Amino acid sequence: MSYDPDNIFAKILRGEIPCKKVHEDDHVLAFHDINPQAPTHILVIPKGAYTDMDDFTQNASDGEIASLFRAVGSIARSVGAAESGYRILSNCGANAHQEVPHLHIHVFAGRRLGAMLAKTDG
Ligand code: 5GP
């Protein structure tokens, strides 16, 4: 799938749509999800134009990959989630029900998060 520069996270990266920013560095932006599924629900995205984890792990530089995962850990610590626990999730493609075609890692925390996967395919 080619990258769609009009996807909602591309617009957030360009500042065309506001977000509640949590973290920003050279390679990464993180912000609160607009429809949180847990008391803490943060989206961590690379600034580069990658559609999903498949694209990112094939085409991103080692620096971009390291920055994204370092950011996930540091954000989880900074919001106090590291001690009580948190979940990260990245939907990749149709079977995973990915809605926004710009790679994002969800960080969920702040309550017991229950079973890992829903039993239905929704
Ligand atoms: P996906 O299903 O692609 O893994 O997750 C997309 C996520 O993006 C959803 O949790 C949805 O609530 C979030 N989202 C969609 N549009 C916006 C937006 O304009 N701003 C923010 N902050 N989150 C959004």
Short mmCIF file of N, CA, C and O and ligand atoms in Angstrom, two decimals:
data_model
loop_
_atom_site.label_atom_id
_atom_site.label_comp_id
_atom_site.label_asym_id
_atom_site.label_seq_id
_atom_site.Cartn_x
_atom_site.Cartn_y
_atom_site.Cartn_z
N MET A 1 0.87 -1.20 0.00
CA MET A 1 0.00 0.00 0.00
C MET A 1 0.90 1.24 0.00
O MET A 1 1.81 1.35 0.81
N SER A 2 0.63 2.18 -0.92
CA SER A 2 1.44 3.40 -0.91
C SER A 2 0.92 4.35 0.17
O SER A 2 -0.26 4.31 0.53
N TYR A 3 1.79 5.19 0.64
CA TYR A 3 1.47 6.10 1.75
C TYR A 3 0.50 7.19 1.29
O TYR A 3 0.74 7.84 0.27
N ASP A 4 -0.55 7.40 2.06
CA ASP A 4 -1.54 8.45 1.75
C ASP A 4 -1.19 9.69 2.57
O ASP A 4 -1.42 9.72 3.78
N PRO A 5 -0.68 10.74 1.94
CA PRO A 5 -0.26 11.92 2.70
C PRO A 5 -1.42 12.71 3.29
O PRO A 5 -1.20 13.65 4.05
N ASP A 6 -2.66 12.32 2.96
CA ASP A 6 -3.82 13.00 3.53
C ASP A 6 -4.41 12.26 4.72
O ASP A 6 -5.49 12.62 5.20
N ASN A 7 -3.72 11.20 5.20
CA ASN A 7 -4.28 10.52 6.37
C ASN A 7 -4.22 11.45 7.58
O ASN A 7 -3.45 12.40 7.64
N ILE A 8 -5.05 11.14 8.57
CA ILE A 8 -5.26 12.07 9.70
C ILE A 8 -3.97 12.31 10.50
O ILE A 8 -3.73 13.43 10.99
N PHE A 9 -3.11 11.29 10.61
CA PHE A 9 -1.89 11.50 11.40
C PHE A 9 -0.87 12.31 10.62
O PHE A 9 -0.09 13.07 11.21
N ALA A 10 -0.88 12.21 9.30
CA ALA A 10 -0.03 13.09 8.49
C ALA A 10 -0.45 14.54 8.70
O ALA A 10 0.39 15.44 8.79
N LYS A 11 -1.75 14.76 8.79
CA LYS A 11 -2.25 16.13 9.02
C LYS A 11 -1.86 16.62 10.41
O LYS A 11 -1.51 17.80 10.58
N ILE A 12 -1.90 15.74 11.39
CA ILE A 12 -1.45 16.12 12.74
C ILE A 12 0.04 16.46 12.70
O ILE A 12 0.48 17.47 13.27
N LEU A 13 0.84 15.65 12.01
CA LEU A 13 2.29 15.91 11.92
C LEU A 13 2.56 17.26 11.25
O LEU A 13 3.51 17.97 11.63
N ARG A 14 1.74 17.64 10.28
CA ARG A 14 1.94 18.92 9.59
C ARG A 14 1.33 20.09 10.37
O ARG A 14 1.42 21.24 9.93
N GLY A 15 0.66 19.79 11.50
CA GLY A 15 0.06 20.85 12.30
C GLY A 15 -1.26 21.34 11.74
O GLY A 15 -1.77 22.38 12.17
N GLU A 16 -1.84 20.60 10.82
CA GLU A 16 -3.12 21.02 10.21
C GLU A 16 -4.31 20.66 11.10
O GLU A 16 -5.39 21.24 10.96
N ILE A 17 -4.08 19.68 11.98
CA ILE A 17 -5.11 19.25 12.93
C ILE A 17 -4.44 19.23 14.31
O ILE A 17 -3.29 18.77 14.42
N PRO A 18 -5.13 19.74 15.34
CA PRO A 18 -4.49 19.78 16.67
C PRO A 18 -4.42 18.40 17.32
O PRO A 18 -5.16 17.48 16.95
N CYS A 19 -3.51 18.27 18.27
CA CYS A 19 -3.46 17.05 19.08
C CYS A 19 -3.00 17.45 20.48
O CYS A 19 -2.44 18.53 20.67
N LYS A 20 -3.27 16.57 21.43
CA LYS A 20 -2.79 16.79 22.80
C LYS A 20 -1.44 16.07 22.92
O LYS A 20 -1.37 14.87 23.18
N LYS A 21 -0.39 16.84 22.69
CA LYS A 21 0.95 16.27 22.57
C LYS A 21 1.49 15.78 23.92
O LYS A 21 1.32 16.45 24.94
N VAL A 22 2.14 14.62 23.88
CA VAL A 22 2.76 14.03 25.07
C VAL A 22 4.28 14.07 24.95
O VAL A 22 4.98 14.22 25.95
N HIS A 23 4.76 13.93 23.72
CA HIS A 23 6.22 13.80 23.51
C HIS A 23 6.52 14.14 22.05
O HIS A 23 5.75 13.83 21.16
N GLU A 24 7.68 14.79 21.86
CA GLU A 24 8.15 15.00 20.49
C GLU A 24 9.67 14.99 20.49
O GLU A 24 10.32 15.56 21.37
N ASP A 25 10.25 14.32 19.51
CA ASP A 25 11.69 14.41 19.28
C ASP A 25 11.91 14.40 17.77
O ASP A 25 10.96 14.54 16.99
N ASP A 26 13.16 14.23 17.35
CA ASP A 26 13.46 14.35 15.92
C ASP A 26 12.66 13.36 15.06
O ASP A 26 12.31 13.67 13.91
N HIS A 27 12.41 12.19 15.59
CA HIS A 27 11.79 11.12 14.79
C HIS A 27 10.38 10.74 15.20
O HIS A 27 9.74 9.95 14.50
N VAL A 28 9.91 11.25 16.35
CA VAL A 28 8.69 10.70 16.97
C VAL A 28 7.78 11.81 17.46
O VAL A 28 8.24 12.83 17.97
N LEU A 29 6.46 11.56 17.30
CA LEU A 29 5.44 12.40 17.96
C LEU A 29 4.50 11.46 18.71
O LEU A 29 4.17 10.38 18.20
N ALA A 30 4.11 11.86 19.91
CA ALA A 30 3.14 11.07 20.68
C ALA A 30 2.06 12.01 21.20
O ALA A 30 2.34 13.15 21.60
N PHE A 31 0.82 11.51 21.19
CA PHE A 31 -0.32 12.35 21.59
C PHE A 31 -1.44 11.45 22.10
O PHE A 31 -1.46 10.24 21.83
N HIS A 32 -2.37 12.06 22.84
CA HIS A 32 -3.49 11.30 23.39
C HIS A 32 -4.46 10.90 22.27
O HIS A 32 -4.77 11.71 21.38
N ASP A 33 -4.95 9.67 22.35
CA ASP A 33 -5.97 9.20 21.41
C ASP A 33 -7.25 10.01 21.62
O ASP A 33 -7.65 10.30 22.75
N ILE A 34 -7.91 10.35 20.55
CA ILE A 34 -9.13 11.17 20.61
C ILE A 34 -10.31 10.39 21.22
O ILE A 34 -11.24 10.98 21.74
N ASN A 35 -10.23 9.09 21.19
CA ASN A 35 -11.31 8.23 21.70
C ASN A 35 -10.70 7.16 22.61
O ASN A 35 -10.63 5.99 22.25
N PRO A 36 -10.27 7.58 23.81
CA PRO A 36 -9.46 6.68 24.65
C PRO A 36 -10.19 5.42 25.09
O PRO A 36 -11.36 5.47 25.49
N GLN A 37 -9.49 4.31 25.01
CA GLN A 37 -10.04 3.01 25.42
C GLN A 37 -9.56 2.61 26.81
O GLN A 37 -9.88 1.52 27.29
N ALA A 38 -8.79 3.46 27.45
CA ALA A 38 -8.29 3.22 28.81
C ALA A 38 -8.00 4.60 29.40
O ALA A 38 -7.92 5.59 28.66
N PRO A 39 -7.85 4.70 30.74
CA PRO A 39 -7.58 6.02 31.33
C PRO A 39 -6.37 6.71 30.69
O PRO A 39 -6.38 7.93 30.52
N THR A 40 -5.36 5.94 30.36
CA THR A 40 -4.26 6.46 29.54
C THR A 40 -4.28 5.73 28.21
O THR A 40 -4.24 4.49 28.18
N HIS A 41 -4.38 6.48 27.13
CA HIS A 41 -4.34 5.89 25.78
C HIS A 41 -3.60 6.88 24.89
O HIS A 41 -4.14 7.92 24.49
N ILE A 42 -2.35 6.54 24.63
CA ILE A 42 -1.46 7.42 23.88
C ILE A 42 -1.09 6.75 22.57
O ILE A 42 -0.91 5.51 22.52
N LEU A 43 -0.97 7.54 21.53
CA LEU A 43 -0.51 7.04 20.23
C LEU A 43 0.90 7.57 19.99
O LEU A 43 1.15 8.77 20.13
N VAL A 44 1.80 6.66 19.66
CA VAL A 44 3.19 7.02 19.40
C VAL A 44 3.46 6.75 17.93
O VAL A 44 3.27 5.61 17.46
N ILE A 45 3.86 7.79 17.20
CA ILE A 45 4.01 7.62 15.75
C ILE A 45 5.39 8.11 15.29
O ILE A 45 5.95 9.05 15.87
N PRO A 46 5.93 7.49 14.25
CA PRO A 46 7.14 8.03 13.65
C PRO A 46 6.79 9.26 12.82
O PRO A 46 5.67 9.36 12.29
N LYS A 47 7.73 10.19 12.69
CA LYS A 47 7.47 11.35 11.84
C LYS A 47 7.59 11.00 10.36
O LYS A 47 7.02 11.68 9.50
N GLY A 48 8.31 9.94 10.06
CA GLY A 48 8.45 9.50 8.68
C GLY A 48 7.15 8.92 8.14
O GLY A 48 6.27 8.49 8.90
N ALA A 49 7.05 8.89 6.81
CA ALA A 49 5.83 8.46 6.14
C ALA A 49 5.80 6.94 5.97
O ALA A 49 6.15 6.42 4.92
N TYR A 50 5.39 6.24 7.04
CA TYR A 50 5.32 4.78 7.01
C TYR A 50 3.87 4.36 7.26
O TYR A 50 3.25 4.82 8.22
N THR A 51 3.36 3.49 6.42
CA THR A 51 1.95 3.12 6.55
C THR A 51 1.67 2.24 7.76
O THR A 51 0.62 2.35 8.39
N ASP A 52 2.61 1.35 8.07
CA ASP A 52 2.33 0.37 9.13
C ASP A 52 3.64 -0.28 9.56
O ASP A 52 4.73 0.08 9.08
N MET A 53 3.54 -1.23 10.49
CA MET A 53 4.74 -1.87 11.04
C MET A 53 5.52 -2.62 9.96
O MET A 53 6.75 -2.68 10.02
N ASP A 54 4.82 -3.15 8.98
CA ASP A 54 5.49 -3.88 7.91
C ASP A 54 6.38 -2.92 7.11
O ASP A 54 7.57 -3.20 6.87
N ASP A 55 5.81 -1.81 6.71
CA ASP A 55 6.55 -0.78 5.97
C ASP A 55 7.73 -0.26 6.82
O ASP A 55 8.88 -0.18 6.36
N PHE A 56 7.44 0.04 8.07
CA PHE A 56 8.46 0.63 8.96
C PHE A 56 9.65 -0.31 9.15
O PHE A 56 10.81 0.10 9.06
N THR A 57 9.36 -1.58 9.41
CA THR A 57 10.46 -2.51 9.71
C THR A 57 11.24 -2.88 8.46
O THR A 57 12.36 -3.39 8.57
N GLN A 58 10.68 -2.61 7.29
CA GLN A 58 11.45 -2.82 6.06
C GLN A 58 12.24 -1.59 5.64
O GLN A 58 13.33 -1.71 5.09
N ASN A 59 11.68 -0.41 5.88
CA ASN A 59 12.20 0.79 5.23
C ASN A 59 12.75 1.88 6.15
O ASN A 59 13.44 2.78 5.67
N ALA A 60 12.44 1.83 7.42
CA ALA A 60 12.94 2.87 8.33
C ALA A 60 14.41 2.61 8.67
O ALA A 60 14.89 1.47 8.61
N SER A 61 15.10 3.69 9.04
CA SER A 61 16.50 3.54 9.46
C SER A 61 16.55 2.97 10.89
O SER A 61 15.56 3.02 11.64
N ASP A 62 17.73 2.45 11.23
CA ASP A 62 17.90 1.94 12.60
C ASP A 62 17.62 3.05 13.61
O ASP A 62 17.04 2.80 14.68
N GLY A 63 18.02 4.28 13.28
CA GLY A 63 17.79 5.40 14.19
C GLY A 63 16.31 5.67 14.42
O GLY A 63 15.87 5.92 15.54
N GLU A 64 15.54 5.61 13.34
CA GLU A 64 14.10 5.83 13.48
C GLU A 64 13.45 4.71 14.31
O GLU A 64 12.57 4.98 15.13
N ILE A 65 13.89 3.50 14.06
CA ILE A 65 13.30 2.37 14.79
C ILE A 65 13.66 2.46 16.27
O ILE A 65 12.81 2.31 17.15
N ALA A 66 14.92 2.73 16.55
CA ALA A 66 15.34 2.85 17.96
C ALA A 66 14.58 4.00 18.63
O ALA A 66 14.10 3.86 19.76
N SER A 67 14.46 5.12 17.94
CA SER A 67 13.78 6.28 18.55
C SER A 67 12.34 5.97 18.90
O SER A 67 11.84 6.38 19.95
N LEU A 68 11.65 5.26 18.00
CA LEU A 68 10.23 4.97 18.25
C LEU A 68 10.08 4.11 19.50
O LEU A 68 9.26 4.40 20.39
N PHE A 69 10.89 3.06 19.61
CA PHE A 69 10.72 2.15 20.75
C PHE A 69 11.27 2.75 22.03
O PHE A 69 10.71 2.52 23.12
N ARG A 70 12.34 3.53 21.95
CA ARG A 70 12.81 4.26 23.14
C ARG A 70 11.72 5.21 23.62
O ARG A 70 11.50 5.37 24.82
N ALA A 71 11.04 5.87 22.68
CA ALA A 71 9.98 6.82 23.05
C ALA A 71 8.84 6.10 23.76
O ALA A 71 8.31 6.61 24.75
N VAL A 72 8.47 4.93 23.26
CA VAL A 72 7.37 4.18 23.91
C VAL A 72 7.72 3.93 25.38
O VAL A 72 6.91 4.20 26.28
N GLY A 73 8.92 3.46 25.63
CA GLY A 73 9.32 3.16 27.02
C GLY A 73 9.37 4.42 27.86
O GLY A 73 8.89 4.45 29.01
N SER A 74 9.94 5.47 27.29
CA SER A 74 10.08 6.68 28.09
C SER A 74 8.73 7.34 28.36
O SER A 74 8.48 7.85 29.44
N ILE A 75 7.83 7.29 27.39
CA ILE A 75 6.48 7.85 27.60
C ILE A 75 5.74 7.04 28.68
O ILE A 75 5.11 7.62 29.57
N ALA A 76 5.83 5.73 28.60
CA ALA A 76 5.16 4.90 29.61
C ALA A 76 5.68 5.23 31.01
O ALA A 76 4.89 5.35 31.97
N ARG A 77 6.99 5.43 31.13
CA ARG A 77 7.53 5.82 32.44
C ARG A 77 7.04 7.20 32.83
O ARG A 77 6.66 7.43 33.98
N SER A 78 7.03 8.12 31.88
CA SER A 78 6.70 9.52 32.23
C SER A 78 5.24 9.67 32.65
O SER A 78 4.92 10.59 33.40
N VAL A 79 4.35 8.82 32.18
CA VAL A 79 2.94 8.92 32.62
C VAL A 79 2.65 8.00 33.81
O VAL A 79 1.50 7.84 34.20
N GLY A 80 3.71 7.39 34.36
CA GLY A 80 3.54 6.57 35.56
C GLY A 80 3.00 5.19 35.30
O GLY A 80 2.50 4.54 36.22
N ALA A 81 3.12 4.72 34.06
CA ALA A 81 2.54 3.42 33.71
C ALA A 81 3.51 2.26 33.87
O ALA A 81 3.08 1.10 33.89
N ALA A 82 4.78 2.54 33.98
CA ALA A 82 5.75 1.44 33.97
C ALA A 82 5.60 0.55 35.19
O ALA A 82 5.73 -0.68 35.09
N GLU A 83 5.30 1.14 36.34
CA GLU A 83 5.22 0.32 37.56
C GLU A 83 3.96 -0.52 37.59
O GLU A 83 3.99 -1.71 37.90
N SER A 84 2.81 0.09 37.28
CA SER A 84 1.55 -0.66 37.38
C SER A 84 1.30 -1.51 36.15
O SER A 84 0.50 -2.44 36.18
N GLY A 85 1.95 -1.21 35.06
CA GLY A 85 1.84 -2.02 33.86
C GLY A 85 1.08 -1.33 32.74
O GLY A 85 0.24 -0.45 32.98
N TYR A 86 1.40 -1.71 31.55
CA TYR A 86 0.75 -1.12 30.38
C TYR A 86 0.79 -2.11 29.23
O TYR A 86 1.48 -3.13 29.28
N ARG A 87 0.04 -1.80 28.19
CA ARG A 87 0.01 -2.65 26.99
C ARG A 87 0.34 -1.79 25.79
O ARG A 87 -0.15 -0.66 25.68
N ILE A 88 1.16 -2.33 24.88
CA ILE A 88 1.33 -1.66 23.59
C ILE A 88 0.73 -2.55 22.51
O ILE A 88 0.69 -3.77 22.63
N LEU A 89 0.23 -1.87 21.46
CA LEU A 89 -0.45 -2.59 20.39
C LEU A 89 -0.28 -1.78 19.10
O LEU A 89 -0.35 -0.55 19.13
N SER A 90 -0.04 -2.47 18.02
CA SER A 90 0.01 -1.79 16.72
C SER A 90 -0.73 -2.63 15.71
O SER A 90 -0.32 -3.76 15.40
N ASN A 91 -1.85 -2.10 15.24
CA ASN A 91 -2.61 -2.81 14.22
C ASN A 91 -1.93 -2.62 12.87
O ASN A 91 -1.58 -1.50 12.49
N CYS A 92 -1.77 -3.73 12.16
CA CYS A 92 -1.07 -3.70 10.87
C CYS A 92 -1.97 -4.35 9.83
O CYS A 92 -2.12 -5.57 9.79
N GLY A 93 -2.61 -3.50 9.00
CA GLY A 93 -3.37 -4.03 7.88
C GLY A 93 -4.80 -4.42 8.21
O GLY A 93 -5.29 -4.22 9.33
N ALA A 94 -5.46 -4.98 7.20
CA ALA A 94 -6.90 -5.22 7.25
C ALA A 94 -7.31 -6.20 8.35
O ALA A 94 -8.27 -5.95 9.09
N ASN A 95 -6.61 -7.32 8.49
CA ASN A 95 -7.01 -8.31 9.49
C ASN A 95 -6.91 -7.76 10.90
O ASN A 95 -7.62 -8.20 11.80
N ALA A 96 -6.03 -6.80 11.09
CA ALA A 96 -5.86 -6.19 12.42
C ALA A 96 -6.77 -4.98 12.61
O ALA A 96 -6.74 -4.33 13.64
N HIS A 97 -7.56 -4.65 11.57
CA HIS A 97 -8.50 -3.53 11.64
C HIS A 97 -7.78 -2.19 11.81
O HIS A 97 -8.22 -1.31 12.56
N GLN A 98 -6.66 -2.03 11.12
CA GLN A 98 -5.97 -0.74 11.16
C GLN A 98 -6.83 0.30 10.47
O GLN A 98 -7.23 0.13 9.32
N GLU A 99 -7.11 1.40 11.18
CA GLU A 99 -7.99 2.43 10.61
C GLU A 99 -7.21 3.59 10.01
O GLU A 99 -7.63 4.15 9.00
N VAL A 100 -6.12 3.97 10.64
CA VAL A 100 -5.34 5.12 10.13
C VAL A 100 -4.05 4.58 9.50
O VAL A 100 -3.25 3.92 10.18
N PRO A 101 -3.84 4.87 8.21
CA PRO A 101 -2.71 4.25 7.49
C PRO A 101 -1.39 5.02 7.66
O PRO A 101 -0.71 5.35 6.69
N HIS A 102 -1.08 5.32 8.91
CA HIS A 102 0.26 5.84 9.28
C HIS A 102 0.61 5.06 10.55
O HIS A 102 -0.17 5.06 11.52
N LEU A 103 1.77 4.40 10.55
CA LEU A 103 2.13 3.55 11.69
C LEU A 103 1.89 4.26 13.02
O LEU A 103 2.31 5.40 13.21
N HIS A 104 1.24 3.56 13.93
CA HIS A 104 1.07 4.09 15.29
C HIS A 104 1.11 2.94 16.27
O HIS A 104 0.63 1.84 15.99
N ILE A 105 1.71 3.22 17.41
CA ILE A 105 1.72 2.26 18.51
C ILE A 105 0.82 2.83 19.60
O ILE A 105 1.03 3.94 20.07
N HIS A 106 -0.21 2.05 19.95
CA HIS A 106 -1.08 2.43 21.06
C HIS A 106 -0.38 2.07 22.37
O HIS A 106 0.19 0.98 22.50
N VAL A 107 -0.48 2.95 23.35
CA VAL A 107 -0.03 2.65 24.71
C VAL A 107 -1.26 2.81 25.62
O VAL A 107 -1.83 3.90 25.72
N PHE A 108 -1.66 1.68 26.21
CA PHE A 108 -2.83 1.66 27.09
C PHE A 108 -2.36 1.47 28.53
O PHE A 108 -1.50 0.61 28.79
N ALA A 109 -2.96 2.19 29.47
CA ALA A 109 -2.61 2.02 30.88
C ALA A 109 -3.70 2.61 31.74
O ALA A 109 -4.64 3.23 31.25
N GLY A 110 -3.54 2.40 33.06
CA GLY A 110 -4.42 3.06 34.02
C GLY A 110 -5.54 2.20 34.54
O GLY A 110 -6.32 2.66 35.39
N ARG A 111 -5.67 1.00 34.05
CA ARG A 111 -6.64 0.05 34.60
C ARG A 111 -6.21 -1.35 34.20
O ARG A 111 -5.33 -1.52 33.35
N ARG A 112 -6.86 -2.36 34.82
CA ARG A 112 -6.65 -3.74 34.38
C ARG A 112 -7.15 -3.85 32.95
O ARG A 112 -8.29 -3.49 32.66
N LEU A 113 -6.31 -4.35 32.06
CA LEU A 113 -6.63 -4.29 30.63
C LEU A 113 -7.29 -5.56 30.08
O LEU A 113 -7.72 -5.58 28.93
N GLY A 114 -7.41 -6.58 30.92
CA GLY A 114 -8.17 -7.75 30.49
C GLY A 114 -7.44 -8.61 29.47
O GLY A 114 -6.24 -8.50 29.27
N ALA A 115 -8.25 -9.45 28.80
CA ALA A 115 -7.68 -10.42 27.88
C ALA A 115 -7.00 -9.72 26.71
O ALA A 115 -7.35 -8.60 26.34
N MET A 116 -6.05 -10.40 26.12
CA MET A 116 -5.23 -9.77 25.08
C MET A 116 -6.01 -9.49 23.80
O MET A 116 -5.83 -8.46 23.18
N LEU A 117 -6.87 -10.43 23.41
CA LEU A 117 -7.60 -10.26 22.15
C LEU A 117 -9.09 -10.48 22.37
O LEU A 117 -9.49 -11.33 23.16
N ALA A 118 -9.90 -9.71 21.63
CA ALA A 118 -11.34 -9.97 21.63
C ALA A 118 -11.58 -11.32 20.97
O ALA A 118 -10.82 -11.74 20.09
N LYS A 119 -12.70 -11.97 21.36
CA LYS A 119 -12.97 -13.29 20.79
C LYS A 119 -13.72 -13.21 19.46
O LYS A 119 -13.88 -14.19 18.78
N THR A 120 -14.22 -12.03 19.12
CA THR A 120 -14.89 -11.86 17.84
C THR A 120 -13.99 -11.12 16.87
O THR A 120 -13.00 -10.51 17.27
N ASP A 121 -14.34 -11.13 15.59
CA ASP A 121 -13.49 -10.44 14.62
C ASP A 121 -14.01 -9.04 14.30
O ASP A 121 -13.42 -8.35 13.46
N GLY A 122 -15.10 -8.61 14.98
CA GLY A 122 -15.61 -7.24 14.90
C GLY A 122 -15.56 -6.67 13.53
O GLY A 122 -15.46 -5.50 13.31
P1 5GP B 1 -6.17 1.92 14.59
O1 5GP B 1 -7.51 1.28 14.56
O2 5GP B 1 -5.75 2.44 13.23
O3 5GP B 1 -5.12 1.06 15.24
O4 5GP B 1 -6.27 3.17 15.57
C1 5GP B 1 -6.53 4.46 15.14
C2 5GP B 1 -6.70 5.30 16.39
O5 5GP B 1 -6.63 6.67 16.02
C3 5GP B 1 -8.04 5.11 17.09
O6 5GP B 1 -7.81 4.69 18.44
C4 5GP B 1 -8.69 6.49 17.01
O7 5GP B 1 -9.44 6.83 18.15
C5 5GP B 1 -7.51 7.41 16.81
N1 5GP B 1 -7.81 8.63 16.09
C6 5GP B 1 -8.50 8.74 14.91
N2 5GP B 1 -8.56 10.03 14.53
C7 5GP B 1 -7.88 10.74 15.46
C8 5GP B 1 -7.60 12.15 15.59
O8 5GP B 1 -7.97 12.99 14.79
N3 5GP B 1 -6.87 12.51 16.68
C9 5GP B 1 -6.43 11.61 17.61
N4 5GP B 1 -5.72 12.08 18.65
N5 5GP B 1 -6.68 10.28 17.51
C10 5GP B 1 -7.40 9.87 16.45
#
